[in-house]
Tab-separated table of C-alpha atoms in Angstrom:
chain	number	residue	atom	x	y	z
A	283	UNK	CA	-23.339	-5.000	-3.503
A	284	UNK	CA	-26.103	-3.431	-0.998
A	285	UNK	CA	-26.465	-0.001	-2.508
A	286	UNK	CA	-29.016	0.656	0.238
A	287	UNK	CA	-26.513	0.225	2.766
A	288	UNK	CA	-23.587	1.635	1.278
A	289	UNK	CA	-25.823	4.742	1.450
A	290	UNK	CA	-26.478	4.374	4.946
A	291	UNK	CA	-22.769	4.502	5.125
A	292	UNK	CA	-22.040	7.596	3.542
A	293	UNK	CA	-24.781	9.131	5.602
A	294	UNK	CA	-23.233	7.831	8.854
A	295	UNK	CA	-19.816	8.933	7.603
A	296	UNK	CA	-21.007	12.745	6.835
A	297	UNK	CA	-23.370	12.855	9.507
A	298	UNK	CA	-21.638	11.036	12.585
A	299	UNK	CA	-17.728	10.466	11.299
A	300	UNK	CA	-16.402	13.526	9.469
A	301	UNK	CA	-18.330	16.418	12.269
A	302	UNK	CA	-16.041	14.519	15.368
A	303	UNK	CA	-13.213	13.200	13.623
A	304	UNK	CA	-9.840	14.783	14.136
A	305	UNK	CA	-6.673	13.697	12.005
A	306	UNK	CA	-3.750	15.388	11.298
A	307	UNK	CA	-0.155	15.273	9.994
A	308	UNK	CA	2.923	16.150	12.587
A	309	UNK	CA	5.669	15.573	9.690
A	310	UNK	CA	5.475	14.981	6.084
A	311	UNK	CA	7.516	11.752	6.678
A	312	UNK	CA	5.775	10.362	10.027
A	313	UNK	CA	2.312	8.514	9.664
A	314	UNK	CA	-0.776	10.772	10.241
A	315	UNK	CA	-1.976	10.781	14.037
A	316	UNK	CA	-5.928	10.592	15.030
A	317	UNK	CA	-6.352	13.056	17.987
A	318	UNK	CA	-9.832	11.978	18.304
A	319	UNK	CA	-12.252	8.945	16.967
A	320	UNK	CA	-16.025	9.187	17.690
A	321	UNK	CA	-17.304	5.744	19.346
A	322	UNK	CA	-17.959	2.984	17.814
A	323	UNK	CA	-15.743	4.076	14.776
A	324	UNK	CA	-12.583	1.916	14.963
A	325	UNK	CA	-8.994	2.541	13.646
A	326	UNK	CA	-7.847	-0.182	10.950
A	327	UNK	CA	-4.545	2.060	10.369
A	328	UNK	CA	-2.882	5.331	9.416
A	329	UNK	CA	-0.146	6.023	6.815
A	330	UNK	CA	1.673	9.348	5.479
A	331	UNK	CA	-1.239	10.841	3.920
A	332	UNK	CA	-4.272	9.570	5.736
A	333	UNK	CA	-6.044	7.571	8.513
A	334	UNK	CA	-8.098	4.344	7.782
A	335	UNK	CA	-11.248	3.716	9.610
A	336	UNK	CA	-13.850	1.416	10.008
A	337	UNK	CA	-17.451	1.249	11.209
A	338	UNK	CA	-18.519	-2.411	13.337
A	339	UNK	CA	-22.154	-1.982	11.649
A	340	UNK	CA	-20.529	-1.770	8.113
A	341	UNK	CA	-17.627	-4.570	8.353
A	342	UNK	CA	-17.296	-4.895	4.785
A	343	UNK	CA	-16.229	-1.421	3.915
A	344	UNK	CA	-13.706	1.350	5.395
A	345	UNK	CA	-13.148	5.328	4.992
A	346	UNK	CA	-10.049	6.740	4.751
A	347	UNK	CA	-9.780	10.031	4.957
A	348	UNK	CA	-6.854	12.302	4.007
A	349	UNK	CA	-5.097	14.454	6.384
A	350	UNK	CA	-5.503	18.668	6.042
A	351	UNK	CA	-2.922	19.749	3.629
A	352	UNK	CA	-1.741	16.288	2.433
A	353	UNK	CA	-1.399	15.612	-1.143
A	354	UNK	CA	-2.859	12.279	-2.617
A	355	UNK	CA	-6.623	12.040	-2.836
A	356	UNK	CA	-7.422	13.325	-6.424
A	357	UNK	CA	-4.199	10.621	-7.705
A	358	UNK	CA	-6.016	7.804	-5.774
A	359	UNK	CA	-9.455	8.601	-6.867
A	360	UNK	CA	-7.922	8.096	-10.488
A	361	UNK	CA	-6.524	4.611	-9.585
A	362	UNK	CA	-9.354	3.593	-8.526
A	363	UNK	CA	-11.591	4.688	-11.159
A	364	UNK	CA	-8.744	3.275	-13.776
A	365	UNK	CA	-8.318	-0.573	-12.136
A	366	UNK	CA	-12.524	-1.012	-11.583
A	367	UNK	CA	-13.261	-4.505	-10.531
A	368	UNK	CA	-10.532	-7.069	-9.758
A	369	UNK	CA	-10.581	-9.686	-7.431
A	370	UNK	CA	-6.822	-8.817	-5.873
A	371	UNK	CA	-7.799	-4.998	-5.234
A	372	UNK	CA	-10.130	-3.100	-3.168
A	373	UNK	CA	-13.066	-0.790	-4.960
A	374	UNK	CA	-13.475	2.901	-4.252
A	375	UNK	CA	-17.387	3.571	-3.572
A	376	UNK	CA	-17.287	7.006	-2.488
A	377	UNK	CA	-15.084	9.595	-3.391
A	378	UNK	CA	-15.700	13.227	-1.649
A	379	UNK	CA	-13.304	16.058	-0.300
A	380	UNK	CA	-10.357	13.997	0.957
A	381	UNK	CA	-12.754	10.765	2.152
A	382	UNK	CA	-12.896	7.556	0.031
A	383	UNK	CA	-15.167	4.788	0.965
A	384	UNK	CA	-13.566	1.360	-0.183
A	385	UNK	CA	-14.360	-2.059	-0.173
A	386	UNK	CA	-12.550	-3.835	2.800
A	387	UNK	CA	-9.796	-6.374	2.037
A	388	UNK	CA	-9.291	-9.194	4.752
A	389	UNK	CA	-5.820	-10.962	5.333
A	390	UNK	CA	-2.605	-10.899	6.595
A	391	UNK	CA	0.573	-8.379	4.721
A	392	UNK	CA	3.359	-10.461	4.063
A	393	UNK	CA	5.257	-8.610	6.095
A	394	UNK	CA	3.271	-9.973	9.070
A	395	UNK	CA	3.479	-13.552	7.270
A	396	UNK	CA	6.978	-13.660	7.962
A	397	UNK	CA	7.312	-12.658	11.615
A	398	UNK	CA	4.623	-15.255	12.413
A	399	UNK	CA	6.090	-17.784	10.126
A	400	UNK	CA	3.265	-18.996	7.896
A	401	UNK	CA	3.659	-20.292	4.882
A	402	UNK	CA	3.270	-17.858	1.804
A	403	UNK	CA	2.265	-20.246	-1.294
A	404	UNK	CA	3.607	-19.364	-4.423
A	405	UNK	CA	-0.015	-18.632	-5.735
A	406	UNK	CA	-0.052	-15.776	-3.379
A	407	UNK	CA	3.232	-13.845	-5.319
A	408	UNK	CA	1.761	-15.326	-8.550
A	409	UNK	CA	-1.778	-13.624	-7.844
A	410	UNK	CA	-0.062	-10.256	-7.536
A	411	UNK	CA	2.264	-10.442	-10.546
A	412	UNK	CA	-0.829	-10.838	-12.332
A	413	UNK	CA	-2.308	-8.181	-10.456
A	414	UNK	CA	0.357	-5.495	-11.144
A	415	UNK	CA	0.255	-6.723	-14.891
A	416	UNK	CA	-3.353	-6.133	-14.831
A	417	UNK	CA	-2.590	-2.431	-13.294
A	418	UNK	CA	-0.091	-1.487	-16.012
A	419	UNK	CA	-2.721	-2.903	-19.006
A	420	UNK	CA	-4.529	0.112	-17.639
A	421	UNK	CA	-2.039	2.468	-18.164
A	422	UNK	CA	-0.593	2.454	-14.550
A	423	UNK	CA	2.495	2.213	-12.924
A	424	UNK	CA	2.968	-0.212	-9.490
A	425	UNK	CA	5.002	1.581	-7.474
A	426	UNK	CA	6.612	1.146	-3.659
A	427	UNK	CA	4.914	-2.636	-3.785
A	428	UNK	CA	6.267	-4.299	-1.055
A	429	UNK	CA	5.716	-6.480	2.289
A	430	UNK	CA	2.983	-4.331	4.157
A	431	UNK	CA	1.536	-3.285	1.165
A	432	UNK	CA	0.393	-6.706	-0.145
A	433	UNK	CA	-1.123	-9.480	1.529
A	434	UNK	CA	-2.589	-13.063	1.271
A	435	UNK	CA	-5.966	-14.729	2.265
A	436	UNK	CA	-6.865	-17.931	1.973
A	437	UNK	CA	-4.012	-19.161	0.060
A	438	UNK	CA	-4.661	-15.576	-2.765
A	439	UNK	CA	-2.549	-12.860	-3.229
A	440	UNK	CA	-3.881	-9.262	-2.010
A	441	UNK	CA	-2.401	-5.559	-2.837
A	442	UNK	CA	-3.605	-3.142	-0.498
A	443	UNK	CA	-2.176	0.336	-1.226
A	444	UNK	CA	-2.422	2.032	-4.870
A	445	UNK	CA	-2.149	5.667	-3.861
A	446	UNK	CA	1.303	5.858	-5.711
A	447	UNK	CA	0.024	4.003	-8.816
A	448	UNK	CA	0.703	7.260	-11.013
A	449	UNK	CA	4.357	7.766	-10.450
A	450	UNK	CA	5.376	6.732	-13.336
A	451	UNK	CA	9.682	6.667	-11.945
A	452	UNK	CA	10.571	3.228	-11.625
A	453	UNK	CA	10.412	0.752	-8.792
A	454	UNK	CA	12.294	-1.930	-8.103
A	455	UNK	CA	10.815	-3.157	-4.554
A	456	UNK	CA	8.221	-5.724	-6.236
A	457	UNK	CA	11.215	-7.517	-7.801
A	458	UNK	CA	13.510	-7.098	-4.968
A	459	UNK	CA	11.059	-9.033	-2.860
A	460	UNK	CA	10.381	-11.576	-5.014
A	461	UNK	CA	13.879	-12.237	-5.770
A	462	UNK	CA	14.441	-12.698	-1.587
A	463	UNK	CA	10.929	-14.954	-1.401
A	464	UNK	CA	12.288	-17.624	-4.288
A	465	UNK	CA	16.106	-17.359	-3.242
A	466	UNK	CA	15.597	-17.424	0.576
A	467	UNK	CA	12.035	-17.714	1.939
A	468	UNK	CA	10.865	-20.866	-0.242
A	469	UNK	CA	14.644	-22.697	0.488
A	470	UNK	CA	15.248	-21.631	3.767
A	471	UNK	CA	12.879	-19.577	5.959
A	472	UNK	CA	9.808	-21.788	5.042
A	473	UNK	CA	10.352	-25.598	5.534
A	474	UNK	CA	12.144	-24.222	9.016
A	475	UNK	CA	8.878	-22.616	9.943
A	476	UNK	CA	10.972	-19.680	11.269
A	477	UNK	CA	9.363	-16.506	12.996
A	478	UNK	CA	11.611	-13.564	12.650
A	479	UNK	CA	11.259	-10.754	15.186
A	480	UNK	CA	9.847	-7.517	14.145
A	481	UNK	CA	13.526	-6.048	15.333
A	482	UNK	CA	14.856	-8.016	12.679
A	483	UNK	CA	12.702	-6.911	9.685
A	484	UNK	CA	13.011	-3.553	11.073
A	485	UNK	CA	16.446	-3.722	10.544
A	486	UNK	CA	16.678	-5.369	6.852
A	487	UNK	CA	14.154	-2.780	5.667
A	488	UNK	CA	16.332	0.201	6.507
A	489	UNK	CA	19.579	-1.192	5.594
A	490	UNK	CA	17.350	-2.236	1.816
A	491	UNK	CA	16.372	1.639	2.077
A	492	UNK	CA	20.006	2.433	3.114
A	493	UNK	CA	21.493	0.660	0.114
A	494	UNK	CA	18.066	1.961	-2.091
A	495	UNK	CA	19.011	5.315	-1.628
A	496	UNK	CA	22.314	5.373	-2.052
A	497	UNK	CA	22.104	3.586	-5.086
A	498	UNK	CA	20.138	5.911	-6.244
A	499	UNK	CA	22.625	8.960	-5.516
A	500	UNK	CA	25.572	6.860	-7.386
A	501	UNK	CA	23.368	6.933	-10.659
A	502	UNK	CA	22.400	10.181	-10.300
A	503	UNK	CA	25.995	11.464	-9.569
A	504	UNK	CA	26.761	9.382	-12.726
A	505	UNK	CA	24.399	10.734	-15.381
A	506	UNK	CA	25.505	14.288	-14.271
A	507	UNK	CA	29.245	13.196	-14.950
A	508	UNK	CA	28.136	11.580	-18.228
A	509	UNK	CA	26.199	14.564	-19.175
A	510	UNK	CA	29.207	17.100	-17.834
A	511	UNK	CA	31.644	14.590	-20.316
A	512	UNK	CA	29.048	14.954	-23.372
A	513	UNK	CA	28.957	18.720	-23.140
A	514	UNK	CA	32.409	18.830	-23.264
A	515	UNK	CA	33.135	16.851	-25.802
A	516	UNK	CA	30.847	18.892	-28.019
């Protein structure tokens, strides 16, 4: 690791970055919108909470910084600091008043795998069940793990987003999707090469939510009735 650089970073980011940048949040449930990027930053994504960004003279990093008012930073800092070095994460180098500076992870989610129809090797889901084993050794909790939040390169299994690391309510999407890669990817999908159309994911993910959620409400409507039966009985 070039500390020297790195530096050079952070001042760039303070100096050039954070003065111009404009990000903000239209609805709690929407991805975070950039209004305005100073040149030559570049945009690598946004989600919920915050914006990623990346610098061409500093390829092997990226900032993300947190929208005003959104909630997140101080959690993610902690996952960071708690997971250290491991090949199948990204590092946190910086860590300043809603801005993290983070090693860069190459590759391609599995999400994206699928529509273009490569081939996901079974190291690739292997590499991250070890990785999420390796997160809850250090007292975390893998949560909302699922297609566009893991990804593979060269043949190795990537997770890319830990900010929800600390909820400690279970999760079942991990599971889900490995169930669907070993009972319909590796038979089917894979020796037929087939590219499905974003339309198509778009639609299995909310019906999965659909289902996810109402799921949920069942048990919850349960336990109530169990606990409303209990008190009675007592």
């Amino acid at each position: 690791m070039d500390r020297a650089l790195i530096d050079q970073l952070i001042e760039t980011v303070h100096q050039e970055l954070i003065p111009k940048l404009q990000v903000e949040s239209i609805a709690p449930h929407d991805p975070v919108k950039i209004s305005y990027l100073p040149y030559p930053w570049q945009k690598l994504g946004v989600g919920n909470y915050a914006a990623v960004v990346y610098h061409p003279d500093y390829p092997n990093w990226v900032v993300k910084i947190y929208a005003p008012g959104r909630p997140g930073f101080e959690e993610e800092v902690e996952v960071y600091r708690r997971l250290g070095s491991h090949p199948a994460y990204s590092e946190c180098l910086y860590a300043k008043e809603g801005l993290l500076i983070l090693k860069r992870l190459y590759g391609v989610t599995l999400y994206d795998s699928i529509q273009r129809g490569l081939r996901i090797p079974k190291q690739v889901i292997q590499d991250i069940d070890e990785a999420l084993e390796y997160a809850r050794k250090r007292g975390l909790y893998p949560h909302d793990v699922h297609g566009r939040n893991v990804m593979m390169y060269e043949g190795r299994g990537l997770v890319v987003d830990i900010s929800d690391f600390l909820h400690e309510d279970k999760c079942a999407k991990w599971d889900n999707l490995k169930r669907a890669y070993y009972w319909l990817y590796r038979p089917i999908l894979a020796p037929l090469r087939l590219k499905i159309p974003y339309l198509l994911l778009d639609v299995v993910r909310k019906t999965y939510r659909f289902f996810s959620k109402l799921k949920k409400s069942c048990e919850h409507i349960l336990y109530k009735i169990s606990r409303r039966h209990k008190n009675k009985t007592h």
